PDB file of C-alpha atoms in Angstrom:
ATOM      1  CA  UNK M   1       0.000   0.000   0.000  1.00 53.00           C
ATOM      2  CA  UNK M   2       1.242   3.507  -0.664  1.00 70.00           C
ATOM      3  CA  UNK M   3       2.063   6.086   1.922  1.00 74.00           C
ATOM      4  CA  UNK M   4      -0.564   8.591   3.002  1.00 69.00           C
ATOM      5  CA  UNK M   5       0.730  11.787   4.627  1.00 71.00           C
ATOM      6  CA  UNK M   6       4.098  10.077   4.942  1.00 73.00           C
ATOM      7  CA  UNK M   7       2.663   7.164   6.961  1.00 65.00           C
ATOM      8  CA  UNK M   8       2.439   3.585   5.753  1.00 68.00           C
ATOM      9  CA  UNK M   9      -0.904   2.227   7.087  1.00 61.00           C
ATOM     10  CA  UNK M  10       0.374  -1.356   7.331  1.00 68.00           C
ATOM     11  CA  UNK M  11       3.072  -0.333   9.837  1.00 67.00           C
ATOM     12  CA  UNK M  12       0.698   1.682  12.027  1.00 63.00           C
ATOM     13  CA  UNK M  13      -1.552   0.486  14.809  1.00 77.00           C
ATOM     14  CA  UNK M  14      -5.149   1.286  15.693  1.00 78.00           C
ATOM     15  CA  UNK M  15      -4.331   4.805  16.899  1.00 77.00           C
ATOM     16  CA  UNK M  16      -2.563   5.664  13.653  1.00 75.00           C
ATOM     17  CA  UNK M  17      -5.427   4.200  11.629  1.00 79.00           C
ATOM     18  CA  UNK M  18      -7.949   6.270  13.618  1.00 86.00           C
ATOM     19  CA  UNK M  19      -5.779   9.345  13.078  1.00 85.00           C
ATOM     20  CA  UNK M  20      -5.738   8.613   9.361  1.00 82.00           C
ATOM     21  CA  UNK M  21      -9.542   8.342   9.236  1.00 86.00           C
ATOM     22  CA  UNK M  22      -9.885  11.642  11.136  1.00 89.00           C
ATOM     23  CA  UNK M  23      -7.475  13.299   8.672  1.00 91.00           C
ATOM     24  CA  UNK M  24      -9.477  11.958   5.734  1.00 90.00           C
ATOM     25  CA  UNK M  25     -12.658  13.387   7.242  1.00 88.00           C
ATOM     26  CA  UNK M  26     -11.049  16.774   7.944  1.00 90.00           C
ATOM     27  CA  UNK M  27      -9.556  17.067   4.445  1.00 91.00           C
ATOM     28  CA  UNK M  28     -12.849  16.069   2.788  1.00 85.00           C
ATOM     29  CA  UNK M  29     -11.604  12.829   1.260  1.00 89.00           C
ATOM     30  CA  UNK M  30     -13.966  10.763   3.392  1.00 88.00           C
ATOM     31  CA  UNK M  31     -17.583  11.876   3.664  1.00 88.00           C
ATOM     32  CA  UNK M  32     -20.635  10.235   5.232  1.00 88.00           C
ATOM     33  CA  UNK M  33     -22.858   8.124   2.982  1.00 92.00           C
ATOM     34  CA  UNK M  34     -25.843  10.426   3.555  1.00 94.00           C
ATOM     35  CA  UNK M  35     -23.856  13.429   2.330  1.00 92.00           C
ATOM     36  CA  UNK M  36     -22.800  11.495  -0.753  1.00 92.00           C
ATOM     37  CA  UNK M  37     -26.382  10.399  -1.479  1.00 95.00           C
ATOM     38  CA  UNK M  38     -27.592  13.986  -1.067  1.00 96.00           C
ATOM     39  CA  UNK M  39     -24.945  15.175  -3.524  1.00 94.00           C
ATOM     40  CA  UNK M  40     -26.008  12.515  -6.050  1.00 95.00           C
ATOM     41  CA  UNK M  41     -29.686  13.421  -5.650  1.00 96.00           C
ATOM     42  CA  UNK M  42     -28.861  17.105  -6.097  1.00 96.00           C
ATOM     43  CA  UNK M  43     -26.876  16.275  -9.235  1.00 96.00           C
ATOM     44  CA  UNK M  44     -29.795  14.283 -10.634  1.00 96.00           C
ATOM     45  CA  UNK M  45     -32.219  17.136  -9.886  1.00 96.00           C
ATOM     46  CA  UNK M  46     -29.986  19.619 -11.689  1.00 96.00           C
ATOM     47  CA  UNK M  47     -29.643  17.261 -14.658  1.00 97.00           C
ATOM     48  CA  UNK M  48     -33.424  16.856 -14.876  1.00 97.00           C
ATOM     49  CA  UNK M  49     -33.930  20.634 -14.681  1.00 97.00           C
ATOM     50  CA  UNK M  50     -31.329  21.149 -17.400  1.00 97.00           C
ATOM     51  CA  UNK M  51     -33.002  18.645 -19.730  1.00 97.00           C
ATOM     52  CA  UNK M  52     -36.402  20.276 -19.182  1.00 97.00           C
ATOM     53  CA  UNK M  53     -34.877  23.689 -19.843  1.00 97.00           C
ATOM     54  CA  UNK M  54     -33.267  22.479 -23.055  1.00 97.00           C
ATOM     55  CA  UNK M  55     -36.564  20.994 -24.249  1.00 96.00           C
ATOM     56  CA  UNK M  56     -38.321  24.312 -23.577  1.00 96.00           C
ATOM     57  CA  UNK M  57     -35.519  26.205 -25.335  1.00 96.00           C
ATOM     58  CA  UNK M  58     -35.895  23.981 -28.403  1.00 96.00           C
ATOM     59  CA  UNK M  59     -39.656  24.663 -28.560  1.00 95.00           C
ATOM     60  CA  UNK M  60     -38.997  28.385 -28.146  1.00 96.00           C
ATOM     61  CA  UNK M  61     -36.394  28.290 -30.920  1.00 94.00           C
ATOM     62  CA  UNK M  62     -38.897  26.658 -33.299  1.00 93.00           C
ATOM     63  CA  UNK M  63     -41.554  29.248 -32.414  1.00 94.00           C
ATOM     64  CA  UNK M  64     -39.138  32.117 -32.992  1.00 94.00           C
ATOM     65  CA  UNK M  65     -38.351  30.672 -36.428  1.00 90.00           C
ATOM     66  CA  UNK M  66     -42.059  30.563 -37.303  1.00 91.00           C
ATOM     67  CA  UNK M  67     -42.571  34.125 -36.040  1.00 93.00           C
ATOM     68  CA  UNK M  68     -39.585  35.320 -38.057  1.00 93.00           C
ATOM     69  CA  UNK M  69     -41.075  33.831 -41.233  1.00 92.00           C
ATOM     70  CA  UNK M  70     -44.396  35.566 -40.546  1.00 93.00           C
ATOM     71  CA  UNK M  71     -42.608  38.875 -39.874  1.00 93.00           C
ATOM     72  CA  UNK M  72     -40.752  38.599 -43.176  1.00 92.00           C
ATOM     73  CA  UNK M  73     -44.038  37.907 -44.993  1.00 91.00           C
ATOM     74  CA  UNK M  74     -45.617  40.947 -43.328  1.00 91.00           C
ATOM     75  CA  UNK M  75     -42.625  43.049 -44.348  1.00 91.00           C
ATOM     76  CA  UNK M  76     -43.005  41.979 -47.970  1.00 89.00           C
ATOM     77  CA  UNK M  77     -46.741  42.717 -47.904  1.00 90.00           C
ATOM     78  CA  UNK M  78     -46.255  46.157 -46.330  1.00 89.00           C
ATOM     79  CA  UNK M  79     -43.490  47.136 -48.769  1.00 88.00           C
ATOM     80  CA  UNK M  80     -45.725  46.110 -51.701  1.00 86.00           C
ATOM     81  CA  UNK M  81     -48.487  48.507 -50.616  1.00 85.00           C
ATOM     82  CA  UNK M  82     -48.488  51.958 -52.254  1.00 80.00           C
ATOM     83  CA  UNK M  83     -47.078  54.805 -50.210  1.00 76.00           C
ATOM     84  CA  UNK M  84     -49.305  57.841 -49.411  1.00 73.00           C
ATOM     85  CA  UNK M  85     -47.237  60.275 -51.489  1.00 65.00           C
ATOM     86  CA  UNK M  86     -47.044  57.963 -54.512  1.00 63.00           C
ATOM     87  CA  UNK M  87     -50.701  57.698 -55.583  1.00 55.00           C
ATOM     88  CA  UNK M  88     -51.829  55.988 -58.794  1.00 56.00           C
ATOM     89  CA  UNK M  89     -54.162  57.721 -61.275  1.00 56.00           C
ATOM     90  CA  UNK M  90     -56.903  55.245 -60.442  1.00 58.00           C
ATOM     91  CA  UNK M  91     -56.753  55.935 -56.738  1.00 59.00           C
ATOM     92  CA  UNK M  92     -60.022  56.744 -54.996  1.00 57.00           C
ATOM     93  CA  UNK M  93     -60.045  60.001 -53.080  1.00 60.00           C
ATOM     94  CA  UNK M  94     -62.057  60.773 -49.980  1.00 60.00           C
ATOM     95  CA  UNK M  95     -64.792  62.714 -51.826  1.00 60.00           C
ATOM     96  CA  UNK M  96     -65.184  60.177 -54.630  1.00 58.00           C
ATOM     97  CA  UNK M  97     -68.082  57.762 -54.570  1.00 59.00           C
ATOM     98  CA  UNK M  98     -67.812  54.109 -55.418  1.00 59.00           C
ATOM     99  CA  UNK M  99     -71.399  53.947 -56.709  1.00 61.00           C
ATOM    100  CA  UNK M 100     -71.856  56.044 -59.907  1.00 61.00           C
ATOM    101  CA  UNK M 101     -75.631  56.585 -59.336  1.00 66.00           C
ATOM    102  CA  UNK M 102     -76.599  60.064 -58.130  1.00 64.00           C
ATOM    103  CA  UNK M 103     -77.641  60.623 -54.547  1.00 65.00           C
ATOM    104  CA  UNK M 104     -81.264  61.259 -53.833  1.00 69.00           C
ATOM    105  CA  UNK M 105     -82.625  62.808 -50.707  1.00 66.00           C
ATOM    106  CA  UNK M 106     -85.822  61.619 -49.121  1.00 60.00           C
TER     107      UNK M 106
END
């Protein structure tokens, strides 16, 4: 076995072995099972949250793509409309009537 903190565990007695365990606990190399299980559960919760977040991001990305296509279509439609200062000869003015029959009053 290799040396740990300059001590060979096979040459040491019970006191040295207990000291080694205490050093492992103090340095964080030996943790209780409950702490380890809590860390694993926390890791699994974060992984699940990440996967849910990625699924929602994918749906959002698809929706943004659809909205972008609709915005481009609207842009093309609005640019095809005539501008107010560039009227055609056949444009209807506010005082013009659509129906050519004369008005009669009752």
